[in-house]
mmCIF file of C-alpha atoms in Angstrom:
data_model
loop_
_atom_site.group_PDB
_atom_site.id
_atom_site.type_symbol
_atom_site.label_atom_id
_atom_site.label_comp_id
_atom_site.label_asym_id
_atom_site.label_seq_id
_atom_site.Cartn_x
_atom_site.Cartn_y
_atom_site.Cartn_z
ATOM 1 C CA UNK E 10 97.082 63.000 -38.135
ATOM 2 C CA UNK E 11 99.491 62.972 -40.882
ATOM 3 C CA UNK E 12 102.320 60.593 -40.447
ATOM 4 C CA UNK E 13 105.970 62.266 -40.048
ATOM 5 C CA UNK E 14 108.110 62.426 -43.155
ATOM 6 C CA UNK E 15 110.958 60.134 -43.038
ATOM 7 C CA UNK E 16 114.064 62.069 -42.301
ATOM 8 C CA UNK E 17 117.472 61.032 -43.770
ATOM 9 C CA UNK E 18 120.873 62.417 -43.105
ATOM 10 C CA UNK E 19 123.729 61.371 -45.353
ATOM 11 C CA UNK E 20 127.018 61.690 -43.801
ATOM 12 C CA UNK E 21 129.493 62.360 -46.688
ATOM 13 C CA UNK E 22 128.768 64.594 -49.417
ATOM 14 C CA UNK E 23 131.103 62.861 -52.138
ATOM 15 C CA UNK E 24 129.776 61.155 -55.231
ATOM 16 C CA UNK E 25 127.837 58.535 -53.714
ATOM 17 C CA UNK E 26 126.251 60.769 -50.775
ATOM 18 C CA UNK E 27 125.296 63.479 -53.449
ATOM 19 C CA UNK E 28 123.544 60.794 -55.685
ATOM 20 C CA UNK E 29 121.614 59.441 -52.951
ATOM 21 C CA UNK E 30 120.747 63.066 -51.713
ATOM 22 C CA UNK E 31 119.269 63.908 -55.443
ATOM 23 C CA UNK E 32 117.299 60.942 -55.606
ATOM 24 C CA UNK E 33 115.903 60.898 -52.310
ATOM 25 C CA UNK E 34 114.889 64.565 -52.400
ATOM 26 C CA UNK E 35 113.384 63.977 -55.630
ATOM 27 C CA UNK E 36 111.020 61.460 -54.122
ATOM 28 C CA UNK E 37 110.241 64.226 -51.369
ATOM 29 C CA UNK E 38 112.012 62.816 -48.438
ATOM 30 C CA UNK E 39 113.680 65.125 -45.904
ATOM 31 C CA UNK E 40 117.263 64.995 -46.739
ATOM 32 C CA UNK E 41 120.064 66.496 -45.102
ATOM 33 C CA UNK E 42 123.738 66.512 -46.263
ATOM 34 C CA UNK E 43 126.793 66.482 -43.790
ATOM 35 C CA UNK E 44 129.979 67.881 -45.193
ATOM 36 C CA UNK E 45 133.200 69.433 -44.173
ATOM 37 C CA UNK E 46 135.379 71.976 -45.310
ATOM 38 C CA UNK E 47 135.241 73.300 -49.019
ATOM 39 C CA UNK E 48 132.663 70.824 -50.042
ATOM 40 C CA UNK E 49 130.583 72.139 -47.234
ATOM 41 C CA UNK E 50 131.114 76.021 -48.350
ATOM 42 C CA UNK E 51 130.328 74.842 -51.854
ATOM 43 C CA UNK E 52 126.937 73.290 -51.272
ATOM 44 C CA UNK E 53 126.316 75.996 -48.924
ATOM 45 C CA UNK E 54 126.984 78.883 -51.607
ATOM 46 C CA UNK E 55 125.733 77.157 -54.893
ATOM 47 C CA UNK E 56 123.720 74.123 -53.671
ATOM 48 C CA UNK E 57 124.279 70.531 -55.252
ATOM 49 C CA UNK E 58 125.088 70.912 -58.806
ATOM 50 C CA UNK E 59 125.123 67.956 -61.154
ATOM 51 C CA UNK E 60 125.193 67.175 -64.629
ATOM 52 C CA UNK E 61 121.989 66.286 -66.516
ATOM 53 C CA UNK E 62 122.525 65.114 -70.138
ATOM 54 C CA UNK E 63 125.029 67.789 -70.730
ATOM 55 C CA UNK E 64 123.549 70.697 -68.752
ATOM 56 C CA UNK E 65 124.662 71.553 -65.161
ATOM 57 C CA UNK E 66 121.556 71.855 -62.909
ATOM 58 C CA UNK E 67 121.402 72.865 -59.257
ATOM 59 C CA UNK E 68 119.061 71.685 -56.224
ATOM 60 C CA UNK E 69 119.178 73.437 -53.251
ATOM 61 C CA UNK E 70 119.919 71.187 -50.182
ATOM 62 C CA UNK E 71 120.213 71.410 -46.565
ATOM 63 C CA UNK E 72 123.847 71.121 -45.631
ATOM 64 C CA UNK E 73 125.678 71.083 -41.986
ATOM 65 C CA UNK E 74 129.179 70.736 -40.546
ATOM 66 C CA UNK E 75 128.118 69.785 -37.120
ATOM 67 C CA UNK E 76 125.629 67.331 -35.994
ATOM 68 C CA UNK E 77 123.944 67.478 -32.554
ATOM 69 C CA UNK E 78 123.350 64.294 -30.518
ATOM 70 C CA UNK E 79 119.571 64.714 -30.318
ATOM 71 C CA UNK E 80 119.397 65.629 -33.724
ATOM 72 C CA UNK E 81 117.344 62.515 -35.015
ATOM 73 C CA UNK E 82 117.137 60.809 -38.328
ATOM 74 C CA UNK E 83 115.020 57.626 -39.228
ATOM 75 C CA UNK E 84 118.272 56.602 -41.402
ATOM 76 C CA UNK E 85 121.657 57.967 -41.429
ATOM 77 C CA UNK E 86 123.309 56.862 -44.444
ATOM 78 C CA UNK E 87 127.527 56.834 -43.962
ATOM 79 C CA UNK E 88 128.734 57.245 -47.461
ATOM 80 C CA UNK E 89 132.528 57.581 -47.072
ATOM 81 C CA UNK E 90 135.555 55.462 -48.218
ATOM 82 C CA UNK E 91 136.443 52.495 -46.151
ATOM 83 C CA UNK E 92 139.296 53.946 -44.728
ATOM 84 C CA UNK E 93 137.241 56.496 -43.489
ATOM 85 C CA UNK E 94 134.452 54.468 -41.800
ATOM 86 C CA UNK E 95 135.610 54.186 -38.542
ATOM 87 C CA UNK E 96 136.334 57.570 -37.988
ATOM 88 C CA UNK E 97 132.724 58.581 -39.389
ATOM 89 C CA UNK E 98 131.091 55.962 -36.932
ATOM 90 C CA UNK E 99 133.049 57.325 -34.078
ATOM 91 C CA UNK E 100 131.754 60.609 -35.097
ATOM 92 C CA UNK E 101 128.330 59.337 -34.760
ATOM 93 C CA UNK E 102 128.665 57.161 -31.684
ATOM 94 C CA UNK E 103 126.574 59.536 -29.404
ATOM 95 C CA UNK E 104 123.771 60.729 -32.044
ATOM 96 C CA UNK E 105 120.638 59.203 -30.981
ATOM 97 C CA UNK E 106 119.388 57.885 -34.575
ATOM 98 C CA UNK E 107 118.369 54.563 -34.611
ATOM 99 C CA UNK E 108 119.653 53.441 -37.696
ATOM 100 C CA UNK E 109 123.179 53.669 -39.444
ATOM 101 C CA UNK E 110 123.298 52.598 -42.845
ATOM 102 C CA UNK E 111 127.276 51.935 -43.978
ATOM 103 C CA UNK E 112 127.317 52.603 -47.597
ATOM 104 C CA UNK E 113 131.138 50.776 -48.111
ATOM 105 C CA UNK E 114 133.024 47.879 -48.200
ATOM 106 C CA UNK E 115 134.246 45.864 -45.445
ATOM 107 C CA UNK E 116 137.002 43.018 -45.606
ATOM 108 C CA UNK E 117 136.783 42.269 -42.022
ATOM 109 C CA UNK E 118 133.056 41.816 -40.811
ATOM 110 C CA UNK E 119 131.447 44.413 -38.819
ATOM 111 C CA UNK E 120 132.594 43.600 -35.142
ATOM 112 C CA UNK E 121 134.525 46.711 -34.750
ATOM 113 C CA UNK E 122 131.896 48.965 -36.471
ATOM 114 C CA UNK E 123 129.205 47.171 -34.119
ATOM 115 C CA UNK E 124 131.392 48.011 -31.326
ATOM 116 C CA UNK E 125 131.184 51.739 -31.933
ATOM 117 C CA UNK E 126 127.303 52.025 -32.864
ATOM 118 C CA UNK E 127 125.679 49.004 -31.646
ATOM 119 C CA UNK E 128 122.817 47.161 -33.129
ATOM 120 C CA UNK E 129 122.222 50.278 -34.838
ATOM 121 C CA UNK E 130 124.467 49.423 -37.846
ATOM 122 C CA UNK E 131 122.938 48.314 -41.304
ATOM 123 C CA UNK E 132 125.591 47.379 -43.522
ATOM 124 C CA UNK E 133 124.879 48.269 -47.352
ATOM 125 C CA UNK E 134 126.794 48.919 -50.376
ATOM 126 C CA UNK E 135 125.694 51.516 -53.078
ATOM 127 C CA UNK E 136 124.599 50.512 -56.901
ATOM 128 C CA UNK E 137 126.276 53.433 -58.704
ATOM 129 C CA UNK E 138 129.305 55.652 -58.894
ATOM 130 C CA UNK E 139 130.794 58.784 -60.814
ATOM 131 C CA UNK E 140 132.864 61.556 -60.371
ATOM 132 C CA UNK E 141 132.863 65.182 -59.015
ATOM 133 C CA UNK E 142 134.519 67.554 -61.402
ATOM 134 C CA UNK E 143 134.864 71.162 -60.327
ATOM 135 C CA UNK E 144 132.156 70.807 -58.058
ATOM 136 C CA UNK E 145 129.913 69.198 -60.368
ATOM 137 C CA UNK E 146 128.461 65.666 -59.971
ATOM 138 C CA UNK E 147 128.656 63.473 -62.964
ATOM 139 C CA UNK E 148 126.821 60.298 -61.914
ATOM 140 C CA UNK E 149 127.387 56.982 -63.519
ATOM 141 C CA UNK E 150 124.450 54.521 -63.217
ATOM 142 C CA UNK E 151 125.120 50.891 -63.953
ATOM 143 C CA UNK E 152 122.051 48.654 -65.492
ATOM 144 C CA UNK E 153 119.653 47.689 -63.194
ATOM 145 C CA UNK E 154 119.970 44.175 -63.602
ATOM 146 C CA UNK E 155 123.696 44.560 -63.098
ATOM 147 C CA UNK E 156 124.326 46.549 -59.614
ATOM 148 C CA UNK E 157 121.543 47.674 -57.339
ATOM 149 C CA UNK E 158 122.140 49.174 -53.872
ATOM 150 C CA UNK E 159 122.490 46.197 -51.410
ATOM 151 C CA UNK E 160 121.614 45.894 -47.879
ATOM 152 C CA UNK E 161 120.803 43.673 -44.980
ATOM 153 C CA UNK E 162 120.894 42.987 -41.262
ATOM 154 C CA UNK E 163 124.045 41.879 -39.860
ATOM 155 C CA UNK E 164 122.245 38.443 -38.901
ATOM 156 C CA UNK E 165 120.195 38.265 -42.453
ATOM 157 C CA UNK E 166 116.792 38.848 -40.846
ATOM 158 C CA UNK E 167 114.289 40.571 -42.708
ATOM 159 C CA UNK E 168 113.091 43.314 -40.074
ATOM 160 C CA UNK E 169 110.626 46.105 -39.904
ATOM 161 C CA UNK E 170 113.723 48.731 -40.483
ATOM 162 C CA UNK E 171 114.857 46.625 -43.468
ATOM 163 C CA UNK E 172 111.304 46.855 -44.825
ATOM 164 C CA UNK E 173 111.016 50.404 -44.045
ATOM 165 C CA UNK E 174 114.490 51.121 -45.940
ATOM 166 C CA UNK E 175 113.146 49.170 -48.830
ATOM 167 C CA UNK E 176 110.086 51.168 -49.289
ATOM 168 C CA UNK E 177 112.337 54.220 -49.281
ATOM 169 C CA UNK E 178 114.151 52.742 -52.232
ATOM 170 C CA UNK E 179 110.904 51.987 -53.785
ATOM 171 C CA UNK E 180 109.643 55.582 -53.710
ATOM 172 C CA UNK E 181 112.951 56.871 -55.039
ATOM 173 C CA UNK E 182 112.825 54.285 -57.617
ATOM 174 C CA UNK E 183 116.240 53.344 -56.778
ATOM 175 C CA UNK E 184 116.958 49.631 -57.483
ATOM 176 C CA UNK E 185 118.044 47.386 -54.317
ATOM 177 C CA UNK E 186 118.297 44.144 -53.245
ATOM 178 C CA UNK E 187 118.152 42.540 -49.851
ATOM 179 C CA UNK E 188 121.075 40.164 -48.806
ATOM 180 C CA UNK E 189 120.913 37.733 -46.112
ATOM 181 C CA UNK E 190 124.786 37.554 -45.493
ATOM 182 C CA UNK E 191 125.954 41.128 -46.254
ATOM 183 C CA UNK E 192 129.353 40.152 -44.863
ATOM 184 C CA UNK E 193 129.991 37.654 -47.583
ATOM 185 C CA UNK E 194 128.998 40.117 -50.043
ATOM 186 C CA UNK E 195 131.262 42.966 -48.900
ATOM 187 C CA UNK E 196 134.152 40.587 -48.446
ATOM 188 C CA UNK E 197 133.836 39.455 -52.151
ATOM 189 C CA UNK E 198 133.161 43.265 -53.295
ATOM 190 C CA UNK E 199 136.472 43.930 -51.436
ATOM 191 C CA UNK E 200 138.466 41.513 -53.088
ATOM 192 C CA UNK E 201 136.888 42.619 -56.723
ATOM 193 C CA UNK E 202 138.093 46.398 -55.758
ATOM 194 C CA UNK E 203 141.479 45.042 -54.381
ATOM 195 C CA UNK E 204 142.123 43.058 -57.884
ATOM 196 C CA UNK E 205 140.669 45.736 -60.123
ATOM 197 C CA UNK E 206 141.823 49.226 -58.697
ATOM 198 C CA UNK E 207 144.743 47.944 -57.184
ATOM 199 C CA UNK E 208 146.037 46.744 -60.209
ATOM 200 C CA UNK E 209 145.138 50.148 -61.993
ATOM 201 C CA UNK E 210 147.052 52.127 -59.005
ATOM 202 C CA UNK E 211 149.957 49.847 -58.119
ATOM 203 C CA UNK E 212 150.175 50.393 -54.311
ATOM 204 C CA UNK E 213 151.306 53.921 -53.891
ATOM 205 C CA UNK E 214 152.510 54.569 -57.239
ATOM 206 C CA UNK E 215 151.726 57.315 -59.030
ATOM 207 C CA UNK E 216 149.048 56.499 -61.744
ATOM 208 C CA UNK E 217 150.035 56.451 -65.174
ATOM 209 C CA UNK E 218 147.442 56.835 -67.798
ATOM 210 C CA UNK E 219 149.400 54.847 -70.565
ATOM 211 C CA UNK E 220 149.785 51.788 -68.503
ATOM 212 C CA UNK E 221 145.820 50.596 -68.452
ATOM 213 C CA UNK E 222 144.803 48.645 -71.468
ATOM 214 C CA UNK E 223 148.158 46.623 -71.335
ATOM 215 C CA UNK E 224 148.258 42.763 -71.174
ATOM 216 C CA UNK E 225 150.578 43.180 -67.871
ATOM 217 C CA UNK E 226 147.885 45.082 -66.201
ATOM 218 C CA UNK E 227 145.051 42.805 -67.260
ATOM 219 C CA UNK E 228 146.941 39.595 -66.075
ATOM 220 C CA UNK E 229 147.808 41.259 -62.609
ATOM 221 C CA UNK E 230 143.848 41.423 -62.294
ATOM 222 C CA UNK E 231 143.549 38.077 -62.960
ATOM 223 C CA UNK E 232 145.939 36.517 -60.806
ATOM 224 C CA UNK E 233 144.906 38.714 -57.838
ATOM 225 C CA UNK E 234 141.383 38.154 -58.545
ATOM 226 C CA UNK E 235 141.761 34.180 -58.768
ATOM 227 C CA UNK E 236 144.294 34.187 -55.784
ATOM 228 C CA UNK E 237 141.721 36.090 -53.420
ATOM 229 C CA UNK E 238 138.450 34.294 -54.397
ATOM 230 C CA UNK E 239 140.432 31.064 -53.713
ATOM 231 C CA UNK E 240 141.490 32.496 -50.215
ATOM 232 C CA UNK E 241 138.204 33.670 -49.271
ATOM 233 C CA UNK E 242 136.379 30.364 -50.275
ATOM 234 C CA UNK E 243 138.957 28.441 -48.207
ATOM 235 C CA UNK E 244 138.403 30.688 -45.388
ATOM 236 C CA UNK E 245 134.605 29.761 -45.334
ATOM 237 C CA UNK E 246 133.010 33.091 -47.141
ATOM 238 C CA UNK E 247 130.245 32.490 -49.342
ATOM 239 C CA UNK E 248 131.243 34.078 -52.565
ATOM 240 C CA UNK E 249 128.752 36.588 -53.505
ATOM 241 C CA UNK E 250 127.649 37.219 -56.242
ATOM 242 C CA UNK E 251 127.753 33.624 -57.088
ATOM 243 C CA UNK E 252 128.893 34.201 -60.640
ATOM 244 C CA UNK E 253 132.292 34.891 -59.032
ATOM 245 C CA UNK E 254 132.538 31.201 -57.900
ATOM 246 C CA UNK E 255 133.376 30.388 -61.429
ATOM 247 C CA UNK E 256 136.162 32.978 -61.901
ATOM 248 C CA UNK E 257 138.975 30.890 -60.432
ATOM 249 C CA UNK E 258 137.945 27.904 -62.902
ATOM 250 C CA UNK E 259 138.116 30.068 -66.090
ATOM 251 C CA UNK E 260 140.984 30.133 -68.426
ATOM 252 C CA UNK E 261 143.402 33.243 -67.479
ATOM 253 C CA UNK E 262 143.622 34.231 -71.256
ATOM 254 C CA UNK E 263 139.723 34.691 -71.534
ATOM 255 C CA UNK E 264 140.001 36.769 -68.140
ATOM 256 C CA UNK E 265 142.658 38.797 -69.553
ATOM 257 C CA UNK E 266 140.834 39.678 -72.712
ATOM 258 C CA UNK E 267 137.660 40.579 -70.637
ATOM 259 C CA UNK E 268 139.999 42.995 -68.459
ATOM 260 C CA UNK E 269 141.774 44.461 -71.474
ATOM 261 C CA UNK E 270 138.379 45.507 -72.616
ATOM 262 C CA UNK E 271 137.610 46.857 -69.297
ATOM 263 C CA UNK E 272 140.586 48.599 -68.854
ATOM 264 C CA UNK E 273 139.868 50.835 -72.091
ATOM 265 C CA UNK E 274 136.326 51.939 -71.138
ATOM 266 C CA UNK E 275 135.792 55.566 -70.410
ATOM 267 C CA UNK E 276 134.992 54.468 -66.829
ATOM 268 C CA UNK E 277 138.599 53.708 -66.294
ATOM 269 C CA UNK E 278 139.783 57.004 -67.858
ATOM 270 C CA UNK E 279 137.517 58.652 -65.319
ATOM 271 C CA UNK E 280 139.404 56.570 -62.535
ATOM 272 C CA UNK E 281 142.652 58.034 -63.400
ATOM 273 C CA UNK E 282 141.908 61.752 -62.695
ATOM 274 C CA UNK E 283 144.344 62.693 -60.155
ATOM 275 C CA UNK E 284 141.783 63.343 -57.204
ATOM 276 C CA UNK E 285 139.746 60.056 -57.644
ATOM 277 C CA UNK E 286 142.897 58.217 -58.012
ATOM 278 C CA UNK E 287 144.708 59.013 -55.000
ATOM 279 C CA UNK E 288 141.304 58.858 -52.723
ATOM 280 C CA UNK E 289 140.693 55.207 -54.397
ATOM 281 C CA UNK E 290 144.391 53.943 -53.771
ATOM 282 C CA UNK E 291 144.374 54.922 -50.161
ATOM 283 C CA UNK E 292 141.004 52.925 -49.669
ATOM 284 C CA UNK E 293 142.508 49.928 -51.833
ATOM 285 C CA UNK E 294 145.744 49.898 -49.567
ATOM 286 C CA UNK E 295 143.580 49.834 -46.312
ATOM 287 C CA UNK E 296 140.922 47.132 -48.030
ATOM 288 C CA UNK E 297 143.991 44.841 -48.908
ATOM 289 C CA UNK E 298 145.595 45.211 -45.500
ATOM 290 C CA UNK E 299 142.829 44.299 -43.702
ATOM 291 C CA UNK E 300 141.836 41.384 -45.766
ATOM 292 C CA UNK E 301 145.273 39.905 -45.553
ATOM 293 C CA UNK E 302 145.010 40.061 -41.616
ATOM 294 C CA UNK E 303 141.133 38.533 -41.843
ATOM 295 C CA UNK E 304 142.697 35.851 -44.170
ATOM 296 C CA UNK E 305 145.214 35.405 -41.851
ATOM 297 C CA UNK E 306 143.106 35.119 -38.624
ATOM 298 C CA UNK E 307 140.571 32.688 -40.351
ATOM 299 C CA UNK E 308 143.280 30.263 -41.716
ATOM 300 C CA UNK E 309 145.367 30.483 -38.347
#
């Protein structure tokens, strides 16, 4: 008897969820997308549209806006922003699927999320990004040796479900890395996002496309990144990736030069689009608020 196909639900049909949907469907997996409001209607009417080297293509996708408790998937990928993660997990609390993969930052560990979905929680972080313009996905892939999807058990064990998820990524030809300490990785990544994106958006201020690229913005990134990396190390967090360990020791002028170059890239210009910027700013505000609380508890 043939093995049952792996069923995957992607909860969140933004950039990350849409990229995973395309790649996993191309690999032959049974993929469904959970979306709401305008995104749900657009996917129903026009399918999943994406840019392929300048040509807009479309792939039909199974999409839903209601999930039944007994609608079981091998993996549910939660691909929402950090500030929406808890509400997404609450929506999945009573669904009986065995593995819930959270594809987002977490500056405070997993106790609150685990309290909602229990040991079904499998923390992860995506290895790509992009944007959606006028309903069309524009994916942005980093070199495989720079960024890969990271995932791992909360206790660091390499379990059968970790191996099964790794096989899914291998089949889909998606680069991945299995982490032994996802909490440390996600806290470090949160620090990076707070420094880089927080310096772009400046709290609740309106994004000014003229500002990025200036020495002032670069210096703000440098100061913030160094301060938070020192703070999490003091709190006992193992900085990951390890390359970040040397950042506090590097001359600030050198870091300023690197960040000025980054601020002038097309990627940063894309980040200044109003829809992206407003959403990212909300996430960064919540990240910094929760990281500050975490550090206060750890050092108190």
